[in-house]
PDB file of C-alpha atoms in Angstrom:
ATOM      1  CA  UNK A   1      -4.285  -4.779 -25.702  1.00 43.00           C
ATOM      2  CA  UNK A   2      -0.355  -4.540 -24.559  1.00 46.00           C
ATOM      3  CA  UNK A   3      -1.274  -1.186 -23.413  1.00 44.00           C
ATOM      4  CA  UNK A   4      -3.838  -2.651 -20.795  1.00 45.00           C
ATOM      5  CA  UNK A   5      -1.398  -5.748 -20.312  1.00 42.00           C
ATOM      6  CA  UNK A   6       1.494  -2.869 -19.634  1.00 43.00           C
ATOM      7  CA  UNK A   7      -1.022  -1.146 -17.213  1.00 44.00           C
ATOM      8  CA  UNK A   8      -1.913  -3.652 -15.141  1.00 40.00           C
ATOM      9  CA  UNK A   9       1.831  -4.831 -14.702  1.00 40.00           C
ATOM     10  CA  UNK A  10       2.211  -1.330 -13.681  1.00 42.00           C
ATOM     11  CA  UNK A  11      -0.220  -0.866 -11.179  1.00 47.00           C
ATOM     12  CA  UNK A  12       0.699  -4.731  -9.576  1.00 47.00           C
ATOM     13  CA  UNK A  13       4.641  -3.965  -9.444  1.00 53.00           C
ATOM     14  CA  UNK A  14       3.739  -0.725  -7.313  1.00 62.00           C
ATOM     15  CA  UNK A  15       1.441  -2.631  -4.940  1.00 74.00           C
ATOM     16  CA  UNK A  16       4.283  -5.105  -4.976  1.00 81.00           C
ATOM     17  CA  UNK A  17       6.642  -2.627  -3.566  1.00 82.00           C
ATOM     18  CA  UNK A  18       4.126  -1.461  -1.393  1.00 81.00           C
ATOM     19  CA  UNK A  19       3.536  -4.675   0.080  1.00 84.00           C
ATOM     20  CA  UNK A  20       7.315  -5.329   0.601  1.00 85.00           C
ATOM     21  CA  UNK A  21       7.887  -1.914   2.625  1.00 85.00           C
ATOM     22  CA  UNK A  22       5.208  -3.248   4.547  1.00 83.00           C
ATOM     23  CA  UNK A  23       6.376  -6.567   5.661  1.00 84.00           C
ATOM     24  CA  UNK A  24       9.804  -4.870   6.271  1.00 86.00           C
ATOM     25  CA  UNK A  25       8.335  -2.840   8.704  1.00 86.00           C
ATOM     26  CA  UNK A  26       6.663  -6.402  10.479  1.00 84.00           C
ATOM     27  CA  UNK A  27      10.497  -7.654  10.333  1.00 85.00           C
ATOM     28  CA  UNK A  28      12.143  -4.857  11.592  1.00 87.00           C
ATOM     29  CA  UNK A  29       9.234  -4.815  14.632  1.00 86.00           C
ATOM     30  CA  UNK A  30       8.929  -8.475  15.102  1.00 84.00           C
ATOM     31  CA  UNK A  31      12.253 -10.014  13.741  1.00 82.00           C
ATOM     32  CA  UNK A  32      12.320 -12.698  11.137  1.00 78.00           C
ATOM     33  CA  UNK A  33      11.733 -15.635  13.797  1.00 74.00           C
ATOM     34  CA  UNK A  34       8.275 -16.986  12.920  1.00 71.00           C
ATOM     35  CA  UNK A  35       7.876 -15.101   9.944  1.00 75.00           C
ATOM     36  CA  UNK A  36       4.888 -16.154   7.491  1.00 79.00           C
ATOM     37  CA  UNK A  37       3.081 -15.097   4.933  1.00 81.00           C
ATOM     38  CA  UNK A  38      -0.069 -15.253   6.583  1.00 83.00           C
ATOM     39  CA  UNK A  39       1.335 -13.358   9.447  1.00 81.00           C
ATOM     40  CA  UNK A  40       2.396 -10.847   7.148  1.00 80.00           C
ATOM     41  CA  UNK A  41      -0.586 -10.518   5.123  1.00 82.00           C
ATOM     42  CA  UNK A  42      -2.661 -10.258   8.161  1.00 82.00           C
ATOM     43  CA  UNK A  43       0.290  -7.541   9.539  1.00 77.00           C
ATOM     44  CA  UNK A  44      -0.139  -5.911   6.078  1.00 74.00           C
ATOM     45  CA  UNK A  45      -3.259  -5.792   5.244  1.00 79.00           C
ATOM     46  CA  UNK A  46      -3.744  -7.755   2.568  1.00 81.00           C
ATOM     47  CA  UNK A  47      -5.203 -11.099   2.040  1.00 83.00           C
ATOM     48  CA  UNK A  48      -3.075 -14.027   1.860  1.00 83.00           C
ATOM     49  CA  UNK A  49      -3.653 -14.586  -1.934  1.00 85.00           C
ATOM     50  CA  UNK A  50      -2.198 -10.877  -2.645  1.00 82.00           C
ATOM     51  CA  UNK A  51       0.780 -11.968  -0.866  1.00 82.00           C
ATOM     52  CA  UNK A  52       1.408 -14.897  -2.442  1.00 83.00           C
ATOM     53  CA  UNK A  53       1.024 -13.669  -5.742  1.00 83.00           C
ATOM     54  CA  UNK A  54       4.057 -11.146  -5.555  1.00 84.00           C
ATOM     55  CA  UNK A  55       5.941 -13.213  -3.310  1.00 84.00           C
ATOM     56  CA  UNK A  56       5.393 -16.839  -4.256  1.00 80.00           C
ATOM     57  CA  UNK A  57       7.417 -18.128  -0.846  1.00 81.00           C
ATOM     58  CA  UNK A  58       8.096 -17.370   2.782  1.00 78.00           C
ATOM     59  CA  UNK A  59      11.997 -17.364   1.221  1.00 77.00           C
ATOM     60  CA  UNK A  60      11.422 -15.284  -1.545  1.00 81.00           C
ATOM     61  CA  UNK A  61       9.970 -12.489   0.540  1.00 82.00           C
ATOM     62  CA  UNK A  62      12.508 -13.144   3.327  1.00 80.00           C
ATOM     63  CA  UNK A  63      14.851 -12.663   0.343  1.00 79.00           C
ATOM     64  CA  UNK A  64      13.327  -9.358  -0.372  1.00 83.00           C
ATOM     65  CA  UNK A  65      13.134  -8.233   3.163  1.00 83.00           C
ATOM     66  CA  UNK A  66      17.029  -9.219   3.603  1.00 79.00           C
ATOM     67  CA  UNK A  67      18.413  -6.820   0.259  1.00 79.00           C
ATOM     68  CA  UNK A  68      16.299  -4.373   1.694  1.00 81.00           C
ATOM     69  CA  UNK A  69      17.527  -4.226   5.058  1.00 80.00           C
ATOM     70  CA  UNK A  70      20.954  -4.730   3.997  1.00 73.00           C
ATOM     71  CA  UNK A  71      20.793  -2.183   1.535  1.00 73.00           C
ATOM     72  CA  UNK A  72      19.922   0.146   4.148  1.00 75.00           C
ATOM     73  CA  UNK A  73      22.218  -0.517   7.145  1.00 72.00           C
ATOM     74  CA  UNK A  74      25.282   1.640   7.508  1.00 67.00           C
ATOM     75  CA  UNK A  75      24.287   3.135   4.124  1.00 62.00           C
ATOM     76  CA  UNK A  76      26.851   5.211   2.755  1.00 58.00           C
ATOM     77  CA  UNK A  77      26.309   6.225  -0.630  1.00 53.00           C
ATOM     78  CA  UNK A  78      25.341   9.986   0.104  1.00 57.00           C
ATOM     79  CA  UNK A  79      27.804  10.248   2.284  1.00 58.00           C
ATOM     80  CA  UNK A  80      29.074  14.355   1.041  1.00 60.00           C
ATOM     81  CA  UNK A  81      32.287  14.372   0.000  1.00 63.00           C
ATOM     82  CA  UNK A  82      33.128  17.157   2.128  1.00 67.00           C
ATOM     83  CA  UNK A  83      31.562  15.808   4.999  1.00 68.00           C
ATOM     84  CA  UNK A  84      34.449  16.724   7.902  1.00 72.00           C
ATOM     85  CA  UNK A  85      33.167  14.272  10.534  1.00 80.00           C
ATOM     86  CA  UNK A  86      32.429  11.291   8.096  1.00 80.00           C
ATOM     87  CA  UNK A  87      32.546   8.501  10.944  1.00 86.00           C
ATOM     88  CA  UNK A  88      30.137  10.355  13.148  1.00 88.00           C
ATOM     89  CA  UNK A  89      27.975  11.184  10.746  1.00 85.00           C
ATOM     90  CA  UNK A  90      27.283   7.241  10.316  1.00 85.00           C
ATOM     91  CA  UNK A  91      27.396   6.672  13.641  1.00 91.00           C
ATOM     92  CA  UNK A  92      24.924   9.335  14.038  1.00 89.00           C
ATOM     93  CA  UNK A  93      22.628   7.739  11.556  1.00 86.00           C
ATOM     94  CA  UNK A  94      23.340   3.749  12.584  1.00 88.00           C
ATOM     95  CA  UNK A  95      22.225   5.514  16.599  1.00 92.00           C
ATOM     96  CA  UNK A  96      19.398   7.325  15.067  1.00 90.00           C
ATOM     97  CA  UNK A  97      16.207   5.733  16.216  1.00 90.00           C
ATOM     98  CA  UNK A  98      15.459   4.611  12.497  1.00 87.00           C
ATOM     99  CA  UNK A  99      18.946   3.508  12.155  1.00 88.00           C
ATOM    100  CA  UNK A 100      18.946   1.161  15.785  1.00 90.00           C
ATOM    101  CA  UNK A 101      15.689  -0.616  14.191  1.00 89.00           C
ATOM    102  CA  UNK A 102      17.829  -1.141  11.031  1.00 87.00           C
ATOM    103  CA  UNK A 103      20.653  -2.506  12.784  1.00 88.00           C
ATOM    104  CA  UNK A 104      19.190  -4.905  14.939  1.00 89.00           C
ATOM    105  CA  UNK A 105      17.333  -6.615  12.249  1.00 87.00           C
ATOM    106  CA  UNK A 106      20.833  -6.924  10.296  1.00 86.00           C
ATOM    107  CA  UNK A 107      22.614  -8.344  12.883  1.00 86.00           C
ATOM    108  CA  UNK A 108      19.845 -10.743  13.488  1.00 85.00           C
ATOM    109  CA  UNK A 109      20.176 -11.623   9.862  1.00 83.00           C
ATOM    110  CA  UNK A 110      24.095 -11.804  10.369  1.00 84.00           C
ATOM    111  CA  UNK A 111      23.424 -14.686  13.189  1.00 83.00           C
ATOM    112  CA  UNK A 112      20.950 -16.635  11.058  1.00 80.00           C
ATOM    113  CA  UNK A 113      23.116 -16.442   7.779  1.00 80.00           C
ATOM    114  CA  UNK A 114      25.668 -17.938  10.001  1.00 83.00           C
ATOM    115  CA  UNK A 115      23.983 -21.146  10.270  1.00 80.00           C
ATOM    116  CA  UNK A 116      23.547 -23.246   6.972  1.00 68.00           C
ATOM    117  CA  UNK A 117      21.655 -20.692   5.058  1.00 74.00           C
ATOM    118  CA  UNK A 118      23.265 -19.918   1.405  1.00 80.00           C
ATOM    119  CA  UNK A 119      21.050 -17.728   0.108  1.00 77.00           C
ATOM    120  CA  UNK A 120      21.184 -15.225   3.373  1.00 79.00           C
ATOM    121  CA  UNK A 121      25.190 -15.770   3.677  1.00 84.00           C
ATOM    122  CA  UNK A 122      25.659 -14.649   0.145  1.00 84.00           C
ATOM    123  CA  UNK A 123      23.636 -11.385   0.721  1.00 81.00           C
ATOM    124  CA  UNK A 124      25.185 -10.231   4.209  1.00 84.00           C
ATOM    125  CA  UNK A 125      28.654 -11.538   2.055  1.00 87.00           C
ATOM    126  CA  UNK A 126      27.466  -9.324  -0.528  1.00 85.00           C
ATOM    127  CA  UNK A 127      26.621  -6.543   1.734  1.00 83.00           C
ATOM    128  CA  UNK A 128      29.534  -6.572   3.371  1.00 86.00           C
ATOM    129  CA  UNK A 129      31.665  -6.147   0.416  1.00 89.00           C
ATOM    130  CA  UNK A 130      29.721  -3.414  -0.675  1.00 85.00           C
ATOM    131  CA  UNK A 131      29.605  -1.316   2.624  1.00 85.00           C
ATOM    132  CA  UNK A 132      33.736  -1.847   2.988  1.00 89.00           C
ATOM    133  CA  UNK A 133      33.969  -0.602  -1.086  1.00 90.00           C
ATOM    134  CA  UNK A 134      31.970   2.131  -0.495  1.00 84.00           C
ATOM    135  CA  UNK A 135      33.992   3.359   2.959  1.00 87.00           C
ATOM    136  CA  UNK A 136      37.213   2.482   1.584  1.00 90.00           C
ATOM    137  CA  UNK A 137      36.487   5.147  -1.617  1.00 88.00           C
ATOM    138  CA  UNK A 138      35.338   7.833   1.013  1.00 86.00           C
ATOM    139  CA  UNK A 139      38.785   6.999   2.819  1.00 89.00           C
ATOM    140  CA  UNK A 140      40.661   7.520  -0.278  1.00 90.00           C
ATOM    141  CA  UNK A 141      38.869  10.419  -1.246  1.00 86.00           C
ATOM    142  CA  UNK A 142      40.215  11.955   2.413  1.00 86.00           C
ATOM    143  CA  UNK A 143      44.227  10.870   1.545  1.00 90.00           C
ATOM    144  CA  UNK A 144      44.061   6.979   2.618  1.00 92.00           C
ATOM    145  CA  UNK A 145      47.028   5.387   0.568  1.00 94.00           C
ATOM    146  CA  UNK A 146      45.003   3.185  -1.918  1.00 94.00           C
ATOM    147  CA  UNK A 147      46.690   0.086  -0.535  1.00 94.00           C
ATOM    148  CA  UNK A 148      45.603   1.052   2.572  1.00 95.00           C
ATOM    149  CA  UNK A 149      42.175   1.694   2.194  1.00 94.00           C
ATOM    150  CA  UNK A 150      40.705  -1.715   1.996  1.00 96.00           C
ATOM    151  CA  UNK A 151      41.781  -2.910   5.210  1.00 97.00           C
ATOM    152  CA  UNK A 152      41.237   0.339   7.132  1.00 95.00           C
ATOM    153  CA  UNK A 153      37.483   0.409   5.703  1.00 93.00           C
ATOM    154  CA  UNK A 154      36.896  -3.206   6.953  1.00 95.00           C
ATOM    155  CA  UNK A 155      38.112  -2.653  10.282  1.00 96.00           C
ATOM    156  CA  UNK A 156      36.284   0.420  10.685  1.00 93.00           C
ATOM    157  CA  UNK A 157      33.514  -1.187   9.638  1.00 90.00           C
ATOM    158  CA  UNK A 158      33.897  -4.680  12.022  1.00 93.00           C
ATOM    159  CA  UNK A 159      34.476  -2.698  15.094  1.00 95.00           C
ATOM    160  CA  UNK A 160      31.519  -0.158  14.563  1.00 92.00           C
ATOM    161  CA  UNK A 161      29.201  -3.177  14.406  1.00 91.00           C
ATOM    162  CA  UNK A 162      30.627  -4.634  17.067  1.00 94.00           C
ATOM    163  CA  UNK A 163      29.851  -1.512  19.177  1.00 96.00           C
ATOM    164  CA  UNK A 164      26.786  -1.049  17.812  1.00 94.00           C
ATOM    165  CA  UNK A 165      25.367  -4.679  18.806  1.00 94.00           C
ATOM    166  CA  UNK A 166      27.112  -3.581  22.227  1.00 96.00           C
ATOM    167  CA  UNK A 167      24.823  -0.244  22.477  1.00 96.00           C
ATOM    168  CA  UNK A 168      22.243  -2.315  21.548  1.00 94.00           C
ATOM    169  CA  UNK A 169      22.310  -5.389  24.057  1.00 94.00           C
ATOM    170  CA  UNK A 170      23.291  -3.614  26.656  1.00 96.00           C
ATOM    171  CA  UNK A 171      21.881  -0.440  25.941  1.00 95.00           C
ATOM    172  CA  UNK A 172      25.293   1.232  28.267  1.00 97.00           C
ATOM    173  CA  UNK A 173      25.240   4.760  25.864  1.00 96.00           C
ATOM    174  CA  UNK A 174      28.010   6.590  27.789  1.00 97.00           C
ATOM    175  CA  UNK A 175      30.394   3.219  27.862  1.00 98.00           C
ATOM    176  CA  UNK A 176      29.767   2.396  24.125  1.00 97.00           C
ATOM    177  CA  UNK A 177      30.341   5.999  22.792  1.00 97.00           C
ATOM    178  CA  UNK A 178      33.657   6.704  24.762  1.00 98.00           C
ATOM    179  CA  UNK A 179      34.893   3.143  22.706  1.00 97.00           C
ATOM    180  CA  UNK A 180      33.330   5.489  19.532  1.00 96.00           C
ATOM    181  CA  UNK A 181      34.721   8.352  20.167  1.00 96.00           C
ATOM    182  CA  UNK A 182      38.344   6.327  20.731  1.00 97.00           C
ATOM    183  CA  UNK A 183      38.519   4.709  17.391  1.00 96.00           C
ATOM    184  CA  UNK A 184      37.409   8.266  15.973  1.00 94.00           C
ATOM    185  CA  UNK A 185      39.932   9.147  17.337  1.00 95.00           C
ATOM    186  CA  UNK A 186      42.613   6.612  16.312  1.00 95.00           C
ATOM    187  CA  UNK A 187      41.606   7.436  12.812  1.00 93.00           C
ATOM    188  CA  UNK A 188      41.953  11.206  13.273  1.00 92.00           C
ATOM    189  CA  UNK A 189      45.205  10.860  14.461  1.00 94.00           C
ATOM    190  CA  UNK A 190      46.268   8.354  11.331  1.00 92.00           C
ATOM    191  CA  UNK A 191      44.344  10.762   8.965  1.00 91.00           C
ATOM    192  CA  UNK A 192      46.857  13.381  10.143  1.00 91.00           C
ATOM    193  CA  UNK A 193      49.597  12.369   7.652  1.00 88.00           C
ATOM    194  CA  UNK A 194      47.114  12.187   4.856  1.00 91.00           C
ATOM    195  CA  UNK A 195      47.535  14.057   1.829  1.00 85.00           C
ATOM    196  CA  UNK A 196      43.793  14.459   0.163  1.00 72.00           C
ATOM    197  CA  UNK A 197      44.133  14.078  -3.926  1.00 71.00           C
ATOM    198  CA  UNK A 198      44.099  17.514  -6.010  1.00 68.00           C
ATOM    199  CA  UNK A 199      41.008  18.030  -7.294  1.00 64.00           C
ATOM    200  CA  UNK A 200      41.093  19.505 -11.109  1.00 61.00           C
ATOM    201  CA  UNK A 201      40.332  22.953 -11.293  1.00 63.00           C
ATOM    202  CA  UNK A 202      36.693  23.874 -12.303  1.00 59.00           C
ATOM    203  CA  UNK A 203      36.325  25.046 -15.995  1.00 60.00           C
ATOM    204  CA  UNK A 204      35.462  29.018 -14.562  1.00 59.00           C
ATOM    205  CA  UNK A 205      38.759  29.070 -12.571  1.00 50.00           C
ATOM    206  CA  UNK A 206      40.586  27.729 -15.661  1.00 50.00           C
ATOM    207  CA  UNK A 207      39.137  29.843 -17.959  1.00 56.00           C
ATOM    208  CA  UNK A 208      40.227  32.685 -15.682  1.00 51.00           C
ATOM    209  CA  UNK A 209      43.841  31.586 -15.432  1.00 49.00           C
ATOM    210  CA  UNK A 210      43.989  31.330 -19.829  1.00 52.00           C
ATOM    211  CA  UNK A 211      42.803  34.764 -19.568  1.00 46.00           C
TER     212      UNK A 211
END
């Protein structure tokens, strides 16, 4: 009986994240203005019930859609290491056609956690802090003085939003990347006097050096 019980659970948590992809790709086409369930379902499709069943509310899957979205914009996690161009390569991906559809909904987000909405405040908030912890470690990781880091990574990250909801209202691509390419620069020219940590050897070269 708790297998079948288990099963079913199963097989309605993947339709559930089904169903949420889906409805992120309505948002991210259509915007969150007017958004319903019904809309959605009918966007989906899916009926209205099968909506409401793994999303009880129009705020609950608004919710969803909003950690999702977040989640993905400017996402930095697999960022290499070694990567020698780290600031284009996320301006690369924020320009990419995927990444433009990402970063409009966010910003739209941005504007209407700005207006008496807790629940979206505390997830761009919470996004936010995130994004800057992440770019601050890649900083360090490249020399940045630890007490440093911090406030480099969220002015880095302020200013390539701004330009990015620049590119995107006024759509001026040679303007908006000579402003991209300064600050890359600016950062190039402060990475300069950066000293990147040692890494530790790796166990083959110190097994070489004991014999």
């Amino acid at each position: 009986m708790n297998e079948h019980v288990d099963g079913r659970k199963l097989r309605f948590e993947h339709r559930r994240a089904e169903v949420l992809r889906a409805a992120t790709e309505h948002a991210l086409d259509h915007g969150l203005a007017g958004l319903s369930l019904r809309k959605v379902a009918q966007t989906v499709g899916v009926s209205h019930a099968t909506l409401v069943h793994h999303f009880s509310t129009k705020d609950e899957l608004v919710a969803e859609i909003v950690d999702l979205v977040l989640a993905r914009s400017l996402a930095l996690p697999d960022l290499a290491d070694d990567d020698p161009e780290p600031l284009e390569t996320i301006w690369q991906r924020a320009t990419s056609d995927t990444g433009r559809r990402y970063i409009r909904l966010f910003t739209a987000i941005t504007g209407h956690a700005m207006h008496d909405n807790p629940r979206l405040r505390d997830a761009v908030a919470r996004s936010m802090r995130q994004r800057t912890a992440l770019l601050a470690a890649g900083l360090v990781r490249h020399g940045c003085p630890e007490p440093e880091a911090t406030a480099l990574a969220t002015s880095l990250l302020s200013t390539l939003r701004g330009l990015l909801v620049d590119l995107l209202v006024t759509a001026d691509e040679e303007r908006v990347r000579a402003a991209f390419e300064d600050l890359a620069a600016e950062l190039d020219r402060r990475g300069a006097h950066w000293q990147p940590p040692a890494r530790p050897p790796s166990p083959s070269a110190t097994d070489e050096v004991r014999s």
